[in-house]
Coordinates of C-alpha atoms in Angstrom, one line a residue:
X266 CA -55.1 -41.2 -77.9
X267 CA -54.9 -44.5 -76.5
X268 CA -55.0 -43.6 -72.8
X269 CA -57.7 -41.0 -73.6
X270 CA -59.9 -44.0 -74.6
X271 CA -59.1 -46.0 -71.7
X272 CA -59.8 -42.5 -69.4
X273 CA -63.0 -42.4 -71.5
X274 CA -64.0 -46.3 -70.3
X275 CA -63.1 -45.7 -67.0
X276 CA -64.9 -42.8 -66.4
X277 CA -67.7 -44.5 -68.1
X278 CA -67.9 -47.1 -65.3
X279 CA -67.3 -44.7 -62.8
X280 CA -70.7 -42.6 -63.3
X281 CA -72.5 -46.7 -63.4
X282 CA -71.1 -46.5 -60.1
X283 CA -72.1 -43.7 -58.2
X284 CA -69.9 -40.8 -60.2
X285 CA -70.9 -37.7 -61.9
X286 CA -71.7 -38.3 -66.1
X287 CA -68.9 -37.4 -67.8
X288 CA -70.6 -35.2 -70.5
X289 CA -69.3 -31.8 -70.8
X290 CA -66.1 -32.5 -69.1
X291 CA -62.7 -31.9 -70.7
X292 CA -59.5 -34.1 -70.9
X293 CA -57.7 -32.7 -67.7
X294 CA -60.5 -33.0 -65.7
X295 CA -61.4 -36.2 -66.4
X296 CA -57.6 -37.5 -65.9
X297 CA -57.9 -35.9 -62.2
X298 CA -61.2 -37.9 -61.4
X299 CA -59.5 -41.0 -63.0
X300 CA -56.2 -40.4 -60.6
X301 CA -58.4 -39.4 -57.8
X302 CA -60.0 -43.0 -58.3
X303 CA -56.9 -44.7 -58.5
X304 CA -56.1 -43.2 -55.0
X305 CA -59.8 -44.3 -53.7
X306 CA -59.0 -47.7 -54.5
X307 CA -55.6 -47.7 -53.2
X308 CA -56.7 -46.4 -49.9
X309 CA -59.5 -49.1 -49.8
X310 CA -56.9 -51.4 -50.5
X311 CA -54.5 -50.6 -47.6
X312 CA -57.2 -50.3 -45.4
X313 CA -58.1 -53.9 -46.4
X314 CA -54.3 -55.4 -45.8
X315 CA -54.5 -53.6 -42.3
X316 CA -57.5 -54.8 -41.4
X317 CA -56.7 -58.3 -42.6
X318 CA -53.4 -58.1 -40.7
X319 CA -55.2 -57.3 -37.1
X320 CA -56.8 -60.2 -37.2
X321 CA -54.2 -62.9 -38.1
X322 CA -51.8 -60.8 -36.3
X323 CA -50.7 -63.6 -33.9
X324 CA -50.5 -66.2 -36.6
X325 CA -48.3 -64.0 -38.8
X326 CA -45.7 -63.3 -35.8
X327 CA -45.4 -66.8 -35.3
X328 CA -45.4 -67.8 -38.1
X329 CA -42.7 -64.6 -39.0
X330 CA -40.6 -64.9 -35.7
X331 CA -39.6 -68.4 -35.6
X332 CA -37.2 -70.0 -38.4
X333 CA -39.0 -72.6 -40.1
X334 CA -35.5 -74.5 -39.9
X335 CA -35.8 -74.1 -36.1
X336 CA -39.7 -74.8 -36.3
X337 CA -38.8 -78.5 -37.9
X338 CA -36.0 -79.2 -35.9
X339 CA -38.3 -78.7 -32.6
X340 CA -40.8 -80.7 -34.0
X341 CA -38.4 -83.1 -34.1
X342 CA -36.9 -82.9 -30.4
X343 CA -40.8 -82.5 -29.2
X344 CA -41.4 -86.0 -31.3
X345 CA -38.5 -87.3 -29.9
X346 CA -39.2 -86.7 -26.0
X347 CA -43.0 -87.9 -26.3
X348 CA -41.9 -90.9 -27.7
X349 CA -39.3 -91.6 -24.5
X350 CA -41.1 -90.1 -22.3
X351 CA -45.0 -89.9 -23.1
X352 CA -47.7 -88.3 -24.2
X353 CA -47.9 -84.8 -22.7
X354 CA -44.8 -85.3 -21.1
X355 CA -44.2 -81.9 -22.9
X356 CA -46.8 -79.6 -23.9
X357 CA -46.7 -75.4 -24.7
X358 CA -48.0 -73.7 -21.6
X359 CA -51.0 -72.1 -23.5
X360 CA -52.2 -75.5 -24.5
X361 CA -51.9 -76.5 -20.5
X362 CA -54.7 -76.2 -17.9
X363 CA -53.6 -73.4 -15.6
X364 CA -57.1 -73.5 -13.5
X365 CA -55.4 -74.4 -9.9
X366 CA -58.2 -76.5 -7.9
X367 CA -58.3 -75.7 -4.0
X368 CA -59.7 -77.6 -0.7
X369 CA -61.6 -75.4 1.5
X370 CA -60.4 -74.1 5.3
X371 CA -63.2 -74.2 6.7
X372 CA -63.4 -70.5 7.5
X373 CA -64.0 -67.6 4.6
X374 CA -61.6 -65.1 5.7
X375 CA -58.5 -68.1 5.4
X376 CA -60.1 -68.5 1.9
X377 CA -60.1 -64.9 1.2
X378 CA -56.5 -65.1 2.9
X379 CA -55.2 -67.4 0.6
X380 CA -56.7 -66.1 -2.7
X381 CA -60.3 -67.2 -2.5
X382 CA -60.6 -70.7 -2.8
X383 CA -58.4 -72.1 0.2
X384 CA -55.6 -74.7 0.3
X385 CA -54.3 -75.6 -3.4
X386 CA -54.8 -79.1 -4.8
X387 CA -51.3 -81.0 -6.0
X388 CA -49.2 -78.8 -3.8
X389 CA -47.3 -78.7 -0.3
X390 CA -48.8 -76.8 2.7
X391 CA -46.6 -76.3 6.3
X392 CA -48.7 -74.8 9.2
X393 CA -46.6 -74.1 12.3
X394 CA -46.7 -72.2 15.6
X395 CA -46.4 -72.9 19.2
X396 CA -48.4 -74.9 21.4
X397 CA -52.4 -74.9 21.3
X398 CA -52.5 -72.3 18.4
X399 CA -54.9 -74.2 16.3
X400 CA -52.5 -76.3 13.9
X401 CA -54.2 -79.5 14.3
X402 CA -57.8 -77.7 14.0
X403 CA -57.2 -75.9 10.7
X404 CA -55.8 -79.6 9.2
X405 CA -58.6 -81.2 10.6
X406 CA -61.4 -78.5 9.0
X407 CA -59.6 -79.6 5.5
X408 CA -59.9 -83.1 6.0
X409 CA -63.7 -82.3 6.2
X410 CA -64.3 -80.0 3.6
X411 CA -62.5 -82.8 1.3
X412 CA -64.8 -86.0 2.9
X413 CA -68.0 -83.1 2.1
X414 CA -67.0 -83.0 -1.6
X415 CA -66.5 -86.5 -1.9
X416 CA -62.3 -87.1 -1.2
X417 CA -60.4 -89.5 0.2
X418 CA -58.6 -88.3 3.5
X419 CA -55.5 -89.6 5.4
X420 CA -54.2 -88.7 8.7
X421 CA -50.9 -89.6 9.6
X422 CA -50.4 -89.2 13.3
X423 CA -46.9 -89.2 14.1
X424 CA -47.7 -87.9 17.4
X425 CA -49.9 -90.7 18.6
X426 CA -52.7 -87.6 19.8
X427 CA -55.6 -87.8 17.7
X428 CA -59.0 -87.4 19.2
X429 CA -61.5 -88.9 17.1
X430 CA -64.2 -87.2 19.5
X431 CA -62.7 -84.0 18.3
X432 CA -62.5 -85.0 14.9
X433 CA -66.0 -86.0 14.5
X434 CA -66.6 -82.8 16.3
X435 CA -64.8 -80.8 13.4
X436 CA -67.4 -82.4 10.3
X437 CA -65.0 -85.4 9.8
X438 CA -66.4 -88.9 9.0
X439 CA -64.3 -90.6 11.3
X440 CA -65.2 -94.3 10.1
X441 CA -63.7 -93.4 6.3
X442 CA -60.6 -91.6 7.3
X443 CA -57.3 -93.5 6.6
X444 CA -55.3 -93.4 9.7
X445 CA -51.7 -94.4 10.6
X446 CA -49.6 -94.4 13.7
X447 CA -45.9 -95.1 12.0
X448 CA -43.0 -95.9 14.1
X449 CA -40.7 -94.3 11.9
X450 CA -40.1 -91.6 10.5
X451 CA -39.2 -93.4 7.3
X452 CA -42.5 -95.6 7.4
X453 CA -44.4 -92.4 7.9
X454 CA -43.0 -90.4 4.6
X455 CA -43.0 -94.0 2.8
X456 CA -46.4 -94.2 3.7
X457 CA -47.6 -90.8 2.3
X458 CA -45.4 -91.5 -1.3
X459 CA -47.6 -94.5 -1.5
X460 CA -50.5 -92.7 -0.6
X461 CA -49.8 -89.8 -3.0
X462 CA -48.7 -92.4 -5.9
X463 CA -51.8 -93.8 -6.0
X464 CA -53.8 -91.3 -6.8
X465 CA -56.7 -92.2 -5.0
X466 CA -56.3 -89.6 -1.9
X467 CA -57.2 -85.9 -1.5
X468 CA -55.8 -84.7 1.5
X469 CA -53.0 -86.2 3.6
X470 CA -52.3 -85.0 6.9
X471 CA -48.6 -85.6 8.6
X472 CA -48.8 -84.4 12.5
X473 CA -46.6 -83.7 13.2
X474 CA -42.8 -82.9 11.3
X475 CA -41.3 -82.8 14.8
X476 CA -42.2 -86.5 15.6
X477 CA -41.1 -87.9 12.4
X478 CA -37.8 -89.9 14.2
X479 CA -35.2 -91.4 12.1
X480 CA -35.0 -95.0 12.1
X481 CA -31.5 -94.5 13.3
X482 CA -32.0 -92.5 16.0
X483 CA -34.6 -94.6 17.3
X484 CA -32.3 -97.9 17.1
X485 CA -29.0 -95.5 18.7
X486 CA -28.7 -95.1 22.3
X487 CA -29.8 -91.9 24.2
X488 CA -26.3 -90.3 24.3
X489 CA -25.1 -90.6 20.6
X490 CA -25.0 -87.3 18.9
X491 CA -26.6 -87.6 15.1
X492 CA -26.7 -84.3 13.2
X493 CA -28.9 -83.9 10.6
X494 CA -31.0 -86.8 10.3
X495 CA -34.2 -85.3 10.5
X496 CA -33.3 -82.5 8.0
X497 CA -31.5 -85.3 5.5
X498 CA -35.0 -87.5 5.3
X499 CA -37.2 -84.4 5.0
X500 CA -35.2 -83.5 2.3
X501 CA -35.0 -86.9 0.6
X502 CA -39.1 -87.7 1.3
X503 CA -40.1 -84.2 -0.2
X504 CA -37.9 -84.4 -3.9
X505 CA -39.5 -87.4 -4.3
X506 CA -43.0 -86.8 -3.4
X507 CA -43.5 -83.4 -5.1
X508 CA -43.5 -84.6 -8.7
X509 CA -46.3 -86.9 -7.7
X510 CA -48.4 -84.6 -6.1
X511 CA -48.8 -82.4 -9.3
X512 CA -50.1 -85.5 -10.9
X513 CA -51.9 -86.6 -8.7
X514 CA -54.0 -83.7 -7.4
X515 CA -53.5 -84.7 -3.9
X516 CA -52.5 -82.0 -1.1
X517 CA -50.0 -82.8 2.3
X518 CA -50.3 -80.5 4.6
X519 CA -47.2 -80.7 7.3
X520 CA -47.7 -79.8 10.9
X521 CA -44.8 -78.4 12.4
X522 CA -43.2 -77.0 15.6
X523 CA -41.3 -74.1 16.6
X524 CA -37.9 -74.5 18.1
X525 CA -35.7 -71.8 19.6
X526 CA -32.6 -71.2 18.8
X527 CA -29.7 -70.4 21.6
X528 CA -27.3 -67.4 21.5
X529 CA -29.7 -65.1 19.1
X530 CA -29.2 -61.6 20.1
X531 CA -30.9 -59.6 16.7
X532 CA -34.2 -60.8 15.5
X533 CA -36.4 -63.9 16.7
X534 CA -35.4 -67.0 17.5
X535 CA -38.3 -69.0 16.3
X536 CA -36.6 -71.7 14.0
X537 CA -39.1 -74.7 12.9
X538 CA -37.8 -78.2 13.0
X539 CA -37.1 -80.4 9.6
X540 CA -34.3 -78.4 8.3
X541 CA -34.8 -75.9 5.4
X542 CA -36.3 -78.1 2.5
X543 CA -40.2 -77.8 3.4
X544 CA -39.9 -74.1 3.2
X545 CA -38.7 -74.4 -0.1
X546 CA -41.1 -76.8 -1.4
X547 CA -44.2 -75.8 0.5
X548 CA -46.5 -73.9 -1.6
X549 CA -48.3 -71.9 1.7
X550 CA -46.9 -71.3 5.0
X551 CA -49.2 -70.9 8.0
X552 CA -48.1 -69.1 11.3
X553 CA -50.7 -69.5 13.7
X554 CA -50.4 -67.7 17.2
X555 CA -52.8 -68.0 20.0
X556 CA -54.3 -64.6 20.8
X557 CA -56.9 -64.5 23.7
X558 CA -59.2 -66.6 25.8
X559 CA -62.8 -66.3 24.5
X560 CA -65.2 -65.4 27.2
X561 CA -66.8 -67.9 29.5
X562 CA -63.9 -70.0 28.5
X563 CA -65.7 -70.9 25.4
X564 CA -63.0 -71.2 22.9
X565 CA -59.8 -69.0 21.6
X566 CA -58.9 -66.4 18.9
X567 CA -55.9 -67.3 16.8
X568 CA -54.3 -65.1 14.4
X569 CA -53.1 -66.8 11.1
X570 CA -50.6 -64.7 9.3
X571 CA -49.8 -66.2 5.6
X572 CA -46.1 -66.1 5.4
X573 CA -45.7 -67.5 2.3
X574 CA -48.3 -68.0 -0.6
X575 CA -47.7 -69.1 -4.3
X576 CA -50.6 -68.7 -5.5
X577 CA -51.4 -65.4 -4.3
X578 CA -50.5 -62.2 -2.2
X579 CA -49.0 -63.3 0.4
X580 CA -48.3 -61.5 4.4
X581 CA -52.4 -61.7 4.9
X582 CA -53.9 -61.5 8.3
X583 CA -56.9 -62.8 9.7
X584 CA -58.6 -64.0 13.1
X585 CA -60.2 -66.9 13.7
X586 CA -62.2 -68.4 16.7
X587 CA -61.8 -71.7 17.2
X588 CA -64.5 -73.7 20.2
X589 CA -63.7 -76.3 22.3
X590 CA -65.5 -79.3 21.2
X591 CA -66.2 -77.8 17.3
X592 CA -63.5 -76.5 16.3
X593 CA -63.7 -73.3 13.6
X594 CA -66.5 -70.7 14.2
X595 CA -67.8 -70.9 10.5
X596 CA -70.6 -68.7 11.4
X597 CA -68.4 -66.1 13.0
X598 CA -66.4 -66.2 10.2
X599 CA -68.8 -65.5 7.7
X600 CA -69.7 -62.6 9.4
X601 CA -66.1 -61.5 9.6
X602 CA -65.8 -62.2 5.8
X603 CA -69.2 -59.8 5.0
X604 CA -67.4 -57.2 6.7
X605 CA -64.5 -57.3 5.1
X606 CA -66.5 -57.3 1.7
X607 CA -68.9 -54.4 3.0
X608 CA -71.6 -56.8 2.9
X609 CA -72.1 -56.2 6.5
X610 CA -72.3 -53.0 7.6
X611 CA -71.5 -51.9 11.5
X612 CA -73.1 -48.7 12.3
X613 CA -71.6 -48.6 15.9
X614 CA -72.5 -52.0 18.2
X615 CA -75.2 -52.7 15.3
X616 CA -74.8 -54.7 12.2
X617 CA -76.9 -54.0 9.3
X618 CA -77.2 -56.5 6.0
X619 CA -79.0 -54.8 3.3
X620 CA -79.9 -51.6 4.8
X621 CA -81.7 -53.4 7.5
X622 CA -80.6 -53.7 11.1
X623 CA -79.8 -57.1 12.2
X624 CA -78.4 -57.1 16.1
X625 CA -76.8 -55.3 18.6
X626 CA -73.2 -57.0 19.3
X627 CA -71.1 -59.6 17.3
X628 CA -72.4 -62.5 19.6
X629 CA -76.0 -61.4 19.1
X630 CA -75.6 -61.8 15.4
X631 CA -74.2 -64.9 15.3
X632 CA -76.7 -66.4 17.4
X633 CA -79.4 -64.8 14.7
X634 CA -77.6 -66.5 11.9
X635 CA -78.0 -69.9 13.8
X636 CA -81.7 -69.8 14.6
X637 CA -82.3 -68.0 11.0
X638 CA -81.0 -70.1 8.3
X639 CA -82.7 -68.6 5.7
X640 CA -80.9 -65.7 6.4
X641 CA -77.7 -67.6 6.6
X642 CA -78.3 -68.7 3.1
X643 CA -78.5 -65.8 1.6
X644 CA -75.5 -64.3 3.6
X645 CA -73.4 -67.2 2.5
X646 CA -74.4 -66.5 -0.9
X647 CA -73.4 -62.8 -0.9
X648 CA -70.4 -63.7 0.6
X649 CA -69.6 -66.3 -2.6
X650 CA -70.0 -63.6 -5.0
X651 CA -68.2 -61.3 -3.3
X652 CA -64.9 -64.3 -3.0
X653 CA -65.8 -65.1 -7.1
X654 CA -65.4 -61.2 -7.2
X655 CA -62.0 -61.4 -5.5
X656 CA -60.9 -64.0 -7.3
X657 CA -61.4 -62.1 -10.7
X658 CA -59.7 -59.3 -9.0
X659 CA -56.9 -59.6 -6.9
X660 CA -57.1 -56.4 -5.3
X661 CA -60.0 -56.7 -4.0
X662 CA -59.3 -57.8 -0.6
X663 CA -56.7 -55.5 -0.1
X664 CA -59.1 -52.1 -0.5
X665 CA -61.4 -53.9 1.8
X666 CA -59.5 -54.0 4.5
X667 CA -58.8 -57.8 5.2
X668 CA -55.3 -58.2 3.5
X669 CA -53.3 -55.0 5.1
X670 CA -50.1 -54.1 3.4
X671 CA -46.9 -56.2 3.2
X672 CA -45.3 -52.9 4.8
X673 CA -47.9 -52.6 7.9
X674 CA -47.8 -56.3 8.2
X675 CA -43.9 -56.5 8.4
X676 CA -44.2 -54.1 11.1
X677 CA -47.2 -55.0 12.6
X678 CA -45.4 -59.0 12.9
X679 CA -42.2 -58.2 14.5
X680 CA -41.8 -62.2 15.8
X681 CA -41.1 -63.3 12.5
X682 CA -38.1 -63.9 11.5
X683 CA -36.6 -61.8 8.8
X684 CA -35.5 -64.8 5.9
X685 CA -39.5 -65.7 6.3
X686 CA -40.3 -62.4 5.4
X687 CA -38.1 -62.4 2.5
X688 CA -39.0 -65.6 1.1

């Protein structure tokens, strides 16, 4: 009788909520509509929890995965290292900024090459190649994109070969450029830890790894044999220098040479100098390789192949043309980029931009973007968007033609060596 009076109440606020009256009804079928309530609300209920659940989800597995004895005693070893070490000397890497910063090339298609952006900030970069391939030109184009946004830029010139016509020639402000001529290879490397440990530099330059001469070597007679010298103090300059460039934001960029080694029967035998340590720590490897004479002996086409990349795909292609006297063709390749983006359209010797025709030939065009800078603009502009685009999807460069396959590239590059390839 008891639970028939409670059915009665219940029912009663049922039909003030929404329900049928309960008039008429008899004793069964108002204990279904009560259980049929019961199940309502526990449905509700479990929909609730869930619901709840999705949204602290994260929270709840951390909170359920780790041990809160293992949470405390981390605290503790976390306390423990800040305190010897610093603040921030260890952090969780989602707290961490992972936005890498980059330097500009000077050219688009490097940038779209290397991810987008160009040469990465707080890291190691090697170019190499043979002779008159455009080494000194590409370091020299980064040293001026850096002085344009405001950096600090040093150059040291190993070599004793730096013309400051040329460099001026490039965009570089030649009368705020820290230079050095070192007559060591032990004051040059001492000279860029100081540099870097300031923190007060952008972009250092070292031309070239193949004239940094060991102290000893230089005080030793012609005919002593000394093995490994070279490879020893690369070694020893770059372990100390790399934890300083992370901190620092500063980027070295490390001109190199290309020896060749004797007896090799199977594969190339390209070997660069330094020993093996600046391919580990280098975060991009450049292999430039002179291509062609550009007519009326106006300049030459390099290709740059990106043998090793860190931050992105690596085994890119792209051509550049460098001028006597200037340096990179920006202009030309700008136009190269808008191709590759299908910004630019070639409908046979024609380019079109927009759906409008702009000139008959590749020269033609470049000369139109010159005397047109309005038109430049907003080519520059569409060409931006369409690297931001890139950026935000790595393929993007890939379906467009600009970044061919690792496959076709291995095949199409048969002069590198296979452990470059690998790495």
């Amino acid at each position: 009788m008891m639970l028939f009076q409670l059915q009665i109440l219940a029912l009663a606020s049922l039909s003030v909520s929404g329900f049928a009256p309960i008039s008429g009804r008899s004793p069964s079928s108002i204990h279904k509509v009560v259980v049929q309530h019961q199940r309502q609300q526990e449905l509700e209920l479990r929909a609730a929890q869930k619901r709840k659940g999705k949204s602290t989800q994260s929270d709840s597995d951390k909170s359920s995965n780790v041990d809160p004895s293992k949470q405390a005693a981390l605290e503790v070893v976390l306390n423990q290292i800040e305190r010897a070490y610093g603040r921030g000397s260890i952090v969780r890497l989602g707290d961490a900024s992972t936005d890498i910063q980059c330097i500009g090339t000077g050219s688009m298609t490097l940038d779209a090459a290397l991810g987008g952006r160009g040469y990465p900030k707080g890291r190691v970069v090697e170019i190499y190649g043979p002779e008159s391939s455009g080494k000194t030109t590409l370091a020299l184009h980064a040293i001026a994109h850096s002085q344009k946004n405001g950096g600090v830029a040093a150059f040291i010139d190993a070599e004793h070969a730096l013309d400051p016509a040329y460099a001026a020639g490039c965009g570089i402000n030649v009368n705020d450029l820290l230079l050095t001529q070192p007559d060591s290879g032990e004051m040059a490397l001492d000279v860029v830890d100081q540099l870097v440990r300031s923190a007060a530099v952008d972009v250092i330059v070292v031309d070239s790894v193949a004239a940094l001469v060991p102290r000893a070597e230089l005080e030793g007679g012609m005919s002593d044999v000394q093995v490994g010298l070279q490879a020893r103090l690369m070694s020893k300059a770059l372990r100390k220098i790399t934890g300083s460039l992370a901190l620092s934001q500063c980027t070295v960029i490390f001109l190199n040479q290309l020896r060749s080694k004797v007896g090799v029967i199977y594969g190339s035998p390209e070997v660069t100098s330094g020993g093996n340590a600046l391919k580990f720590y280098a975060s991009i490897r450049l292999d430039t390789r002179r291509k062609e004479i550009l007519p009326d002996n106006s300049g030459i086409r390099v290709k740059v192949k990106v043998v090793k990349n860190k931050i992105a795909a690596p085994f890119r292609v792209v051509n550049l043309d460098i001028l006597f006297g200037t340096g990179i063709d920006s202009w030309g390749c700008m136009l190269d980029a808008a191709m590759d983006l299908d910004i630019v359209e070639r409908r046979g010797s024609w380019y079109a931009f927009n759906g409008e025709n702009l000139a008959q030939g590749r020269h033609n065009v470049v000369a139109l973007l010159k005397s047109n800078p309005e038109l430049a603009e907003q080519l520059e502009l569409a060409v931006r968007e369409g690297l931001d685009d890139m950026i935000k999807k790595p393929d993007y460069v890939e379906e467009s033609g600009t970044a061919p396959p690792a496959s076709s590239t291995v095949r199409e590059e048969s002069n590198i060596r296979g452990e470059e390839i690998l790495e």
